[in-house]
Amino acid sequence: MKFDLDMDNVSKQINESKAKRVLIQLPEGMKMYAGEIVDHLSKNTKAEIITSGNSNWGGCDIALDEANNLKVDLLVHFGHAQFIKADFPILYVEIKDNTDLTELLEKSLNSINNYKKIGLVSSIQHMHKIEDVKKYYENEGKDVSIPNKKGFAAYDGHVVGCEYNSLKLIDKEVDCFIVLGNQFHSLGAALSVNKPVILIDTYNMEIVEMEKLKEKVIKQRAIAINKIKEAKNIGIIIGTKPGQRFGTYETIKKKLEAIGKNITILTMDEVTQDKLTNFYNIQGFIELACPRIAIEDYGKYDKPIITYRESLVVLNEMKWEDLLEKGFL
Ligand code: SF4
């Protein structure tokens, strides 16, 4: 396994907690290792280990309902840093990806030839390498800034997919951003800042300049926003995952009704086309759950879905140009 889960430490912490029943949550890419992980924990702790089969998209997605229903003593959430405070014992296990970055860093030099000042950020899996990567670029003559943590970020230089305020802090000072991780985080960055974003893609082992995809997604966002402007019947989707609450439905409901829209408030844990299909009379949705549902999954839905932030454009509280300037996330 190229991932380091520090399982001995996880076992130690479970033992120290004296938990008798433990629910573990694995991110999608780690579910294939569920057997090995449960085996290790069962052999090294006295706890009964139950694995959640539900999604684990982020630190926002903590399985509190499952944990309460199963009456577990401890929830072990793999793959993400703490995102929100919860009134339940949770052990967060940040998985380290030990992919050797040497070749990728060398390759990336072509893409940053024309840039001197670099903003460097990383997804949680590569945070343990960020200082080494910084030194690498400095040895290549670059000025490298790691932004201070802000908002949902757990560490300086850490990015989560729904908020990029730390990058915005240094947007004016750098020539480009480099993101260590995957397309999810780098696309979010590209949609949030006004400088070129270059992805060091440790999953596909390639360097990706994000400008083309950014342009494509911006066109999709413009189409979705315009369709919601034209829609008469709109559904506002409230996410029920503990950390997926972006915006308040009461306020936008009132404002949308004031401009002649009919509003239906819906709740969903996961937003899927299957769930949306039966709401025949609704012409489009504003989702207040993870903002990446609307952006990332554009092609999966028959009807337009926009984010809370984009709804401000529908309400004329933000100009489209300002959204472009200030970022979609
Ligand atoms: S809200 Fe979305 S982007 Fe933010 S942490 Fe959760 S899954 Fe990731």
mmCIF file of C-alpha atoms and ligand atoms in Angstrom:
data_model
loop_
_atom_site.group_PDB
_atom_site.id
_atom_site.type_symbol
_atom_site.label_atom_id
_atom_site.label_comp_id
_atom_site.label_asym_id
_atom_site.label_seq_id
_atom_site.Cartn_x
_atom_site.Cartn_y
_atom_site.Cartn_z
ATOM 1 C CA MET A 1 0.000 0.000 0.000
ATOM 2 C CA LYS A 2 1.447 3.414 -0.925
ATOM 3 C CA PHE A 3 -0.508 4.927 1.965
ATOM 4 C CA ASP A 4 0.664 5.209 5.545
ATOM 5 C CA LEU A 5 -2.200 4.928 8.033
ATOM 6 C CA ASP A 6 -0.029 4.576 11.134
ATOM 7 C CA MET A 7 -2.206 1.649 12.208
ATOM 8 C CA ASP A 8 -0.206 0.953 15.361
ATOM 9 C CA ASN A 9 -1.013 4.430 16.587
ATOM 10 C CA VAL A 10 -4.699 4.007 15.641
ATOM 11 C CA SER A 11 -4.840 0.748 17.642
ATOM 12 C CA LYS A 12 -3.085 2.431 20.560
ATOM 13 C CA GLN A 13 -5.588 5.276 20.592
ATOM 14 C CA ILE A 14 -8.558 2.912 20.378
ATOM 15 C CA ASN A 15 -7.158 0.951 23.322
ATOM 16 C CA GLU A 16 -6.593 4.138 25.313
ATOM 17 C CA SER A 17 -10.173 5.227 24.643
ATOM 18 C CA LYS A 18 -11.383 1.895 26.102
ATOM 19 C CA ALA A 19 -13.998 1.783 23.331
ATOM 20 C CA LYS A 20 -15.860 -1.520 23.113
ATOM 21 C CA ARG A 21 -17.494 -0.862 19.756
ATOM 22 C CA VAL A 22 -15.918 1.276 17.046
ATOM 23 C CA LEU A 23 -17.308 2.493 13.728
ATOM 24 C CA ILE A 24 -14.690 3.188 11.067
ATOM 25 C CA GLN A 25 -15.208 5.403 8.029
ATOM 26 C CA LEU A 26 -12.932 4.975 5.035
ATOM 27 C CA PRO A 27 -12.697 7.348 2.074
ATOM 28 C CA GLU A 28 -13.806 5.839 -1.242
ATOM 29 C CA GLY A 29 -10.259 5.120 -2.439
ATOM 30 C CA MET A 30 -9.457 3.202 0.751
ATOM 31 C CA LYS A 31 -12.529 0.970 0.946
ATOM 32 C CA MET A 32 -10.660 -1.743 -0.955
ATOM 33 C CA TYR A 33 -8.377 -2.061 2.091
ATOM 34 C CA ALA A 34 -11.268 -2.446 4.569
ATOM 35 C CA GLY A 35 -10.475 -6.124 5.206
ATOM 36 C CA GLU A 36 -6.816 -5.471 6.082
ATOM 37 C CA ILE A 37 -7.661 -2.496 8.275
ATOM 38 C CA VAL A 38 -10.393 -4.312 10.212
ATOM 39 C CA ASP A 39 -8.131 -7.339 10.577
ATOM 40 C CA HIS A 40 -5.344 -5.207 12.058
ATOM 41 C CA LEU A 41 -7.656 -3.381 14.461
ATOM 42 C CA SER A 42 -9.424 -6.570 15.541
ATOM 43 C CA LYS A 43 -6.101 -8.240 16.356
ATOM 44 C CA ASN A 44 -4.621 -5.245 18.149
ATOM 45 C CA THR A 45 -7.580 -3.890 20.107
ATOM 46 C CA LYS A 46 -10.357 -5.383 22.202
ATOM 47 C CA ALA A 47 -13.015 -3.426 20.322
ATOM 48 C CA GLU A 48 -15.636 -4.736 17.935
ATOM 49 C CA ILE A 49 -14.927 -3.003 14.606
ATOM 50 C CA ILE A 50 -17.753 -2.066 12.249
ATOM 51 C CA THR A 51 -17.069 -0.464 8.860
ATOM 52 C CA SER A 52 -19.439 2.146 7.469
ATOM 53 C CA GLY A 53 -20.449 1.300 3.904
ATOM 54 C CA ASN A 54 -21.668 4.827 3.292
ATOM 55 C CA SER A 55 -19.742 7.588 1.594
ATOM 56 C CA ASN A 56 -16.921 9.494 3.219
ATOM 57 C CA TRP A 57 -16.234 12.450 0.937
ATOM 58 C CA GLY A 58 -14.564 14.767 3.415
ATOM 59 C CA GLY A 59 -14.106 15.823 7.003
ATOM 60 C CA CYS A 60 -17.632 17.251 6.645
ATOM 61 C CA ASP A 61 -18.995 13.749 6.196
ATOM 62 C CA ILE A 62 -18.792 12.308 9.707
ATOM 63 C CA ALA A 63 -21.148 9.388 10.358
ATOM 64 C CA LEU A 64 -22.728 10.698 13.544
ATOM 65 C CA ASP A 65 -26.182 9.211 12.910
ATOM 66 C CA GLU A 66 -24.737 5.769 12.185
ATOM 67 C CA ALA A 67 -22.492 5.999 15.224
ATOM 68 C CA ASN A 68 -25.437 6.910 17.451
ATOM 69 C CA ASN A 69 -27.734 4.262 15.933
ATOM 70 C CA LEU A 70 -25.124 1.561 16.449
ATOM 71 C CA LYS A 71 -24.307 2.873 19.920
ATOM 72 C CA VAL A 72 -20.583 2.829 19.210
ATOM 73 C CA ASP A 73 -18.151 4.348 21.698
ATOM 74 C CA LEU A 74 -15.784 5.818 19.132
ATOM 75 C CA LEU A 75 -15.907 6.893 15.500
ATOM 76 C CA VAL A 76 -12.640 6.538 13.579
ATOM 77 C CA HIS A 77 -12.687 8.761 10.510
ATOM 78 C CA PHE A 78 -9.910 7.954 8.039
ATOM 79 C CA GLY A 79 -8.601 10.263 5.342
ATOM 80 C CA HIS A 80 -9.421 13.789 6.462
ATOM 81 C CA ALA A 81 -8.536 16.339 9.095
ATOM 82 C CA GLN A 82 -11.121 17.613 11.547
ATOM 83 C CA PHE A 83 -13.556 19.915 9.741
ATOM 84 C CA ILE A 84 -16.230 20.771 12.307
ATOM 85 C CA LYS A 85 -16.642 20.315 16.037
ATOM 86 C CA ALA A 86 -18.908 17.432 17.009
ATOM 87 C CA ASP A 87 -20.300 16.329 20.333
ATOM 88 C CA PHE A 88 -19.071 12.747 19.871
ATOM 89 C CA PRO A 89 -15.686 11.058 20.371
ATOM 90 C CA ILE A 90 -14.004 11.007 16.962
ATOM 91 C CA LEU A 91 -10.491 9.950 16.069
ATOM 92 C CA TYR A 92 -9.333 11.521 12.780
ATOM 93 C CA VAL A 93 -6.678 9.521 10.962
ATOM 94 C CA GLU A 94 -4.913 11.537 8.280
ATOM 95 C CA ILE A 95 -3.620 9.152 5.636
ATOM 96 C CA LYS A 96 -0.162 9.903 4.253
ATOM 97 C CA ASP A 97 0.456 9.226 0.570
ATOM 98 C CA ASN A 98 4.083 8.176 0.139
ATOM 99 C CA THR A 99 4.232 8.501 -3.652
ATOM 100 C CA ASP A 100 7.755 9.523 -4.702
ATOM 101 C CA LEU A 101 7.372 13.030 -6.144
ATOM 102 C CA THR A 102 10.884 13.441 -7.605
ATOM 103 C CA GLU A 103 9.979 12.804 -11.234
ATOM 104 C CA LEU A 104 6.795 14.853 -11.060
ATOM 105 C CA LEU A 105 8.603 17.831 -9.563
ATOM 106 C CA GLU A 106 11.191 17.725 -12.337
ATOM 107 C CA LYS A 107 8.426 17.550 -14.944
ATOM 108 C CA SER A 108 6.582 20.468 -13.347
ATOM 109 C CA LEU A 109 9.503 22.836 -14.019
ATOM 110 C CA ASN A 110 8.425 23.146 -17.677
ATOM 111 C CA SER A 111 5.031 24.470 -16.612
ATOM 112 C CA ILE A 112 6.460 27.077 -14.239
ATOM 113 C CA ASN A 113 9.319 28.293 -16.429
ATOM 114 C CA ASN A 114 7.840 31.771 -16.690
ATOM 115 C CA TYR A 115 6.887 32.131 -13.044
ATOM 116 C CA LYS A 116 9.135 33.264 -10.220
ATOM 117 C CA LYS A 117 6.735 33.500 -7.265
ATOM 118 C CA ILE A 118 4.826 30.347 -6.450
ATOM 119 C CA GLY A 119 1.982 29.724 -4.025
ATOM 120 C CA LEU A 120 2.201 26.126 -2.825
ATOM 121 C CA VAL A 121 -0.682 24.150 -1.315
ATOM 122 C CA SER A 122 -1.547 20.510 -0.785
ATOM 123 C CA SER A 123 -4.358 18.103 -0.066
ATOM 124 C CA ILE A 124 -4.122 16.427 3.326
ATOM 125 C CA GLN A 125 -2.433 13.268 1.968
ATOM 126 C CA HIS A 126 0.701 15.162 0.925
ATOM 127 C CA MET A 127 0.949 17.735 3.696
ATOM 128 C CA HIS A 128 3.902 15.848 5.205
ATOM 129 C CA LYS A 129 5.872 16.572 1.998
ATOM 130 C CA ILE A 130 5.025 20.236 1.520
ATOM 131 C CA GLU A 131 8.203 21.590 3.150
ATOM 132 C CA ASP A 132 10.393 19.289 1.014
ATOM 133 C CA VAL A 133 8.574 20.418 -2.122
ATOM 134 C CA LYS A 134 9.030 24.051 -1.091
ATOM 135 C CA LYS A 135 12.786 23.475 -0.699
ATOM 136 C CA TYR A 136 12.941 21.757 -4.087
ATOM 137 C CA TYR A 137 11.480 24.777 -5.878
ATOM 138 C CA GLU A 138 13.609 27.192 -3.854
ATOM 139 C CA ASN A 139 16.698 25.294 -4.978
ATOM 140 C CA GLU A 140 15.422 25.845 -8.520
ATOM 141 C CA GLY A 141 15.448 29.610 -7.890
ATOM 142 C CA LYS A 142 11.760 30.134 -7.112
ATOM 143 C CA ASP A 143 10.213 32.185 -4.314
ATOM 144 C CA VAL A 144 7.719 29.881 -2.656
ATOM 145 C CA SER A 145 4.881 30.941 -0.346
ATOM 146 C CA ILE A 146 2.798 28.508 1.665
ATOM 147 C CA PRO A 147 -0.374 30.377 2.675
ATOM 148 C CA ASN A 148 -1.418 30.547 6.310
ATOM 149 C CA LYS A 149 -4.338 28.336 7.210
ATOM 150 C CA LYS A 150 -7.740 29.944 7.024
ATOM 151 C CA GLY A 151 -11.337 28.751 7.206
ATOM 152 C CA PHE A 152 -11.654 24.976 7.005
ATOM 153 C CA ALA A 153 -7.939 24.363 6.365
ATOM 154 C CA ALA A 154 -6.333 22.418 9.214
ATOM 155 C CA TYR A 155 -2.734 23.488 8.510
ATOM 156 C CA ASP A 156 -0.797 26.182 6.679
ATOM 157 C CA GLY A 157 -0.859 25.207 3.003
ATOM 158 C CA HIS A 158 -3.686 22.693 3.438
ATOM 159 C CA VAL A 159 -6.629 22.868 1.012
ATOM 160 C CA VAL A 160 -10.104 21.390 1.234
ATOM 161 C CA GLY A 161 -12.402 21.303 -1.771
ATOM 162 C CA CYS A 162 -15.029 23.789 -0.652
ATOM 163 C CA GLU A 163 -13.043 26.797 0.472
ATOM 164 C CA TYR A 164 -9.883 28.460 -0.794
ATOM 165 C CA ASN A 165 -9.627 31.600 1.306
ATOM 166 C CA SER A 166 -6.039 30.852 2.270
ATOM 167 C CA LEU A 167 -5.028 30.946 -1.412
ATOM 168 C CA LYS A 168 -6.929 34.185 -1.918
ATOM 169 C CA LEU A 169 -4.781 35.724 0.834
ATOM 170 C CA ILE A 170 -1.694 35.482 -1.384
ATOM 171 C CA ASP A 171 -3.318 35.618 -4.838
ATOM 172 C CA LYS A 172 -1.918 39.093 -5.554
ATOM 173 C CA GLU A 173 1.592 38.205 -4.377
ATOM 174 C CA VAL A 174 2.260 35.123 -6.503
ATOM 175 C CA ASP A 175 2.576 34.392 -10.230
ATOM 176 C CA CYS A 176 0.966 30.947 -10.056
ATOM 177 C CA PHE A 177 -0.225 28.261 -7.664
ATOM 178 C CA ILE A 178 0.967 24.684 -7.443
ATOM 179 C CA VAL A 179 -1.409 22.138 -5.941
ATOM 180 C CA LEU A 180 -0.150 18.768 -4.705
ATOM 181 C CA GLY A 181 -2.973 16.279 -4.944
ATOM 182 C CA ASN A 182 -5.670 15.587 -7.484
ATOM 183 C CA GLN A 183 -7.947 17.332 -9.949
ATOM 184 C CA PHE A 184 -10.642 17.921 -7.347
ATOM 185 C CA HIS A 185 -8.507 20.258 -5.264
ATOM 186 C CA SER A 186 -6.762 21.938 -8.178
ATOM 187 C CA LEU A 187 -9.990 22.673 -10.052
ATOM 188 C CA GLY A 188 -11.384 24.215 -6.885
ATOM 189 C CA ALA A 189 -8.256 26.341 -6.627
ATOM 190 C CA ALA A 190 -8.472 27.377 -10.281
ATOM 191 C CA LEU A 191 -12.091 28.471 -9.777
ATOM 192 C CA SER A 192 -11.145 30.511 -6.718
ATOM 193 C CA VAL A 193 -8.049 32.498 -7.657
ATOM 194 C CA ASN A 194 -6.995 34.678 -10.560
ATOM 195 C CA LYS A 195 -3.580 33.139 -11.170
ATOM 196 C CA PRO A 196 -2.709 30.032 -13.203
ATOM 197 C CA VAL A 197 -3.000 26.795 -11.234
ATOM 198 C CA ILE A 198 -0.741 23.827 -11.926
ATOM 199 C CA LEU A 199 -1.612 20.416 -10.552
ATOM 200 C CA ILE A 200 0.980 17.889 -9.494
ATOM 201 C CA ASP A 201 -1.317 14.934 -9.990
ATOM 202 C CA THR A 202 -0.021 12.171 -7.764
ATOM 203 C CA TYR A 203 -2.787 9.785 -8.801
ATOM 204 C CA ASN A 204 -2.308 9.881 -12.574
ATOM 205 C CA MET A 205 1.375 10.845 -12.205
ATOM 206 C CA GLU A 206 1.167 13.860 -14.496
ATOM 207 C CA ILE A 207 1.386 17.646 -14.474
ATOM 208 C CA VAL A 208 -1.819 19.422 -15.457
ATOM 209 C CA GLU A 209 -2.311 23.105 -16.218
ATOM 210 C CA MET A 210 -5.858 23.824 -15.080
ATOM 211 C CA GLU A 211 -6.776 26.764 -17.360
ATOM 212 C CA LYS A 212 -8.674 24.757 -20.017
ATOM 213 C CA LEU A 213 -10.795 22.867 -17.541
ATOM 214 C CA LYS A 214 -11.432 26.089 -15.629
ATOM 215 C CA GLU A 215 -12.772 27.771 -18.792
ATOM 216 C CA LYS A 216 -15.015 24.798 -19.550
ATOM 217 C CA VAL A 217 -16.440 24.735 -16.028
ATOM 218 C CA ILE A 218 -17.051 28.500 -16.024
ATOM 219 C CA LYS A 219 -19.151 28.118 -19.190
ATOM 220 C CA GLN A 220 -21.145 25.360 -17.478
ATOM 221 C CA ARG A 221 -21.679 27.554 -14.426
ATOM 222 C CA ALA A 222 -22.950 30.420 -16.591
ATOM 223 C CA ILE A 223 -25.455 28.081 -18.271
ATOM 224 C CA ALA A 224 -26.673 26.674 -14.938
ATOM 225 C CA ILE A 225 -27.079 30.121 -13.353
ATOM 226 C CA ASN A 226 -29.013 31.447 -16.360
ATOM 227 C CA LYS A 227 -31.348 28.446 -16.310
ATOM 228 C CA ILE A 228 -32.098 29.045 -12.627
ATOM 229 C CA LYS A 229 -32.802 32.706 -13.416
ATOM 230 C CA GLU A 230 -35.407 31.540 -15.934
ATOM 231 C CA ALA A 231 -36.877 28.762 -13.750
ATOM 232 C CA LYS A 232 -40.213 29.345 -12.032
ATOM 233 C CA ASN A 233 -40.176 26.346 -9.674
ATOM 234 C CA ILE A 234 -36.929 25.921 -7.765
ATOM 235 C CA GLY A 235 -35.880 23.350 -5.172
ATOM 236 C CA ILE A 236 -33.511 24.379 -2.399
ATOM 237 C CA ILE A 237 -31.587 21.329 -1.222
ATOM 238 C CA ILE A 238 -30.405 21.282 2.382
ATOM 239 C CA GLY A 239 -27.615 18.774 2.961
ATOM 240 C CA THR A 240 -27.999 16.599 6.046
ATOM 241 C CA LYS A 241 -24.338 15.638 6.405
ATOM 242 C CA PRO A 242 -23.042 17.313 9.568
ATOM 243 C CA GLY A 243 -20.487 19.614 7.921
ATOM 244 C CA GLN A 244 -22.294 20.339 4.666
ATOM 245 C CA ARG A 245 -24.205 23.496 5.474
ATOM 246 C CA PHE A 246 -23.418 26.375 3.161
ATOM 247 C CA GLY A 247 -25.829 29.296 3.409
ATOM 248 C CA THR A 248 -29.204 29.556 5.125
ATOM 249 C CA TYR A 249 -32.263 28.405 3.235
ATOM 250 C CA GLU A 250 -34.697 30.745 5.024
ATOM 251 C CA THR A 251 -33.034 33.872 3.677
ATOM 252 C CA ILE A 252 -32.720 32.820 0.052
ATOM 253 C CA LYS A 253 -36.207 31.294 0.063
ATOM 254 C CA LYS A 254 -37.707 34.659 1.051
ATOM 255 C CA LYS A 255 -35.624 36.555 -1.476
ATOM 256 C CA LEU A 256 -36.422 34.152 -4.312
ATOM 257 C CA GLU A 257 -40.133 34.279 -3.511
ATOM 258 C CA ALA A 258 -39.926 38.060 -3.605
ATOM 259 C CA ILE A 259 -38.795 37.836 -7.250
ATOM 260 C CA GLY A 260 -41.661 35.501 -8.155
ATOM 261 C CA LYS A 261 -40.141 32.017 -7.750
ATOM 262 C CA ASN A 262 -41.982 29.056 -6.229
ATOM 263 C CA ILE A 263 -39.695 27.362 -3.736
ATOM 264 C CA THR A 264 -39.685 23.802 -2.426
ATOM 265 C CA ILE A 265 -37.283 23.034 0.411
ATOM 266 C CA LEU A 266 -35.794 19.538 0.206
ATOM 267 C CA THR A 267 -33.400 17.587 2.394
ATOM 268 C CA MET A 268 -30.874 15.059 1.126
ATOM 269 C CA ASP A 269 -27.867 13.262 2.530
ATOM 270 C CA GLU A 270 -26.438 12.507 -0.929
ATOM 271 C CA VAL A 271 -27.634 14.435 -3.974
ATOM 272 C CA THR A 272 -28.123 12.042 -6.884
ATOM 273 C CA GLN A 273 -29.992 12.167 -10.190
ATOM 274 C CA ASP A 274 -32.173 9.260 -8.991
ATOM 275 C CA LYS A 275 -33.370 11.299 -6.048
ATOM 276 C CA LEU A 276 -33.990 14.407 -8.135
ATOM 277 C CA THR A 277 -35.854 12.637 -10.951
ATOM 278 C CA ASN A 278 -39.199 12.385 -9.189
ATOM 279 C CA PHE A 279 -39.418 16.098 -8.509
ATOM 280 C CA TYR A 280 -40.871 16.544 -12.001
ATOM 281 C CA ASN A 281 -42.295 19.999 -11.496
ATOM 282 C CA ILE A 282 -39.043 21.532 -10.266
ATOM 283 C CA GLN A 283 -36.998 23.134 -13.040
ATOM 284 C CA GLY A 284 -33.734 23.604 -11.180
ATOM 285 C CA PHE A 285 -32.063 23.389 -7.787
ATOM 286 C CA ILE A 286 -29.944 25.451 -5.441
ATOM 287 C CA GLU A 287 -27.942 23.145 -3.228
ATOM 288 C CA LEU A 288 -26.653 24.228 0.160
ATOM 289 C CA ALA A 289 -24.712 21.009 0.763
ATOM 290 C CA CYS A 290 -21.166 20.537 -0.584
ATOM 291 C CA PRO A 291 -20.678 23.213 -3.282
ATOM 292 C CA ARG A 292 -18.716 20.714 -5.376
ATOM 293 C CA ILE A 293 -21.881 18.674 -5.999
ATOM 294 C CA ALA A 294 -23.171 21.370 -8.339
ATOM 295 C CA ILE A 295 -19.806 22.137 -9.904
ATOM 296 C CA GLU A 296 -18.117 18.751 -10.191
ATOM 297 C CA ASP A 297 -21.144 16.678 -11.156
ATOM 298 C CA TYR A 298 -22.636 19.098 -13.705
ATOM 299 C CA GLY A 299 -22.962 16.416 -16.395
ATOM 300 C CA LYS A 300 -24.684 13.934 -14.090
ATOM 301 C CA TYR A 301 -27.893 15.901 -13.647
ATOM 302 C CA ASP A 302 -30.787 16.491 -16.035
ATOM 303 C CA LYS A 303 -31.622 19.829 -14.457
ATOM 304 C CA PRO A 304 -29.424 22.775 -13.486
ATOM 305 C CA ILE A 305 -28.018 22.863 -9.964
ATOM 306 C CA ILE A 306 -26.221 25.888 -8.569
ATOM 307 C CA THR A 307 -24.415 26.649 -5.316
ATOM 308 C CA TYR A 308 -25.397 29.077 -2.590
ATOM 309 C CA ARG A 309 -22.753 31.525 -3.791
ATOM 310 C CA GLU A 310 -24.063 31.337 -7.349
ATOM 311 C CA SER A 311 -27.609 31.960 -6.103
ATOM 312 C CA LEU A 312 -26.409 35.445 -5.146
ATOM 313 C CA VAL A 313 -26.019 36.146 -8.879
ATOM 314 C CA VAL A 314 -29.597 34.969 -9.492
ATOM 315 C CA LEU A 315 -30.699 37.354 -6.736
ATOM 316 C CA ASN A 316 -28.655 40.222 -8.216
ATOM 317 C CA GLU A 317 -26.690 40.449 -4.976
ATOM 318 C CA MET A 318 -23.483 39.613 -6.781
ATOM 319 C CA LYS A 319 -22.547 40.359 -10.374
ATOM 320 C CA TRP A 320 -21.332 37.522 -12.594
ATOM 321 C CA GLU A 321 -18.112 39.520 -13.081
ATOM 322 C CA ASP A 322 -17.617 39.632 -9.299
ATOM 323 C CA LEU A 323 -18.087 35.880 -9.072
ATOM 324 C CA LEU A 324 -15.357 35.487 -11.687
ATOM 325 C CA GLU A 325 -13.120 37.918 -9.817
ATOM 326 C CA LYS A 326 -13.762 36.693 -6.266
ATOM 327 C CA GLY A 327 -14.050 33.019 -7.128
ATOM 328 C CA PHE A 328 -16.744 30.353 -7.165
ATOM 329 C CA LEU A 329 -15.660 28.837 -3.844
HETATM 330 S S1 SF4 B 1 -18.092 20.063 1.839
HETATM 331 FE FE1 SF4 B 1 -17.428 19.022 -0.033
HETATM 332 S S2 SF4 B 1 -15.490 19.927 -0.562
HETATM 333 FE FE2 SF4 B 1 -15.910 20.471 1.571
HETATM 334 S S3 SF4 B 1 -14.874 18.901 2.750
HETATM 335 FE FE3 SF4 B 1 -16.971 18.212 2.412
HETATM 336 S S4 SF4 B 1 -16.886 16.937 0.565
HETATM 337 FE FE4 SF4 B 1 -15.001 18.148 0.653
#
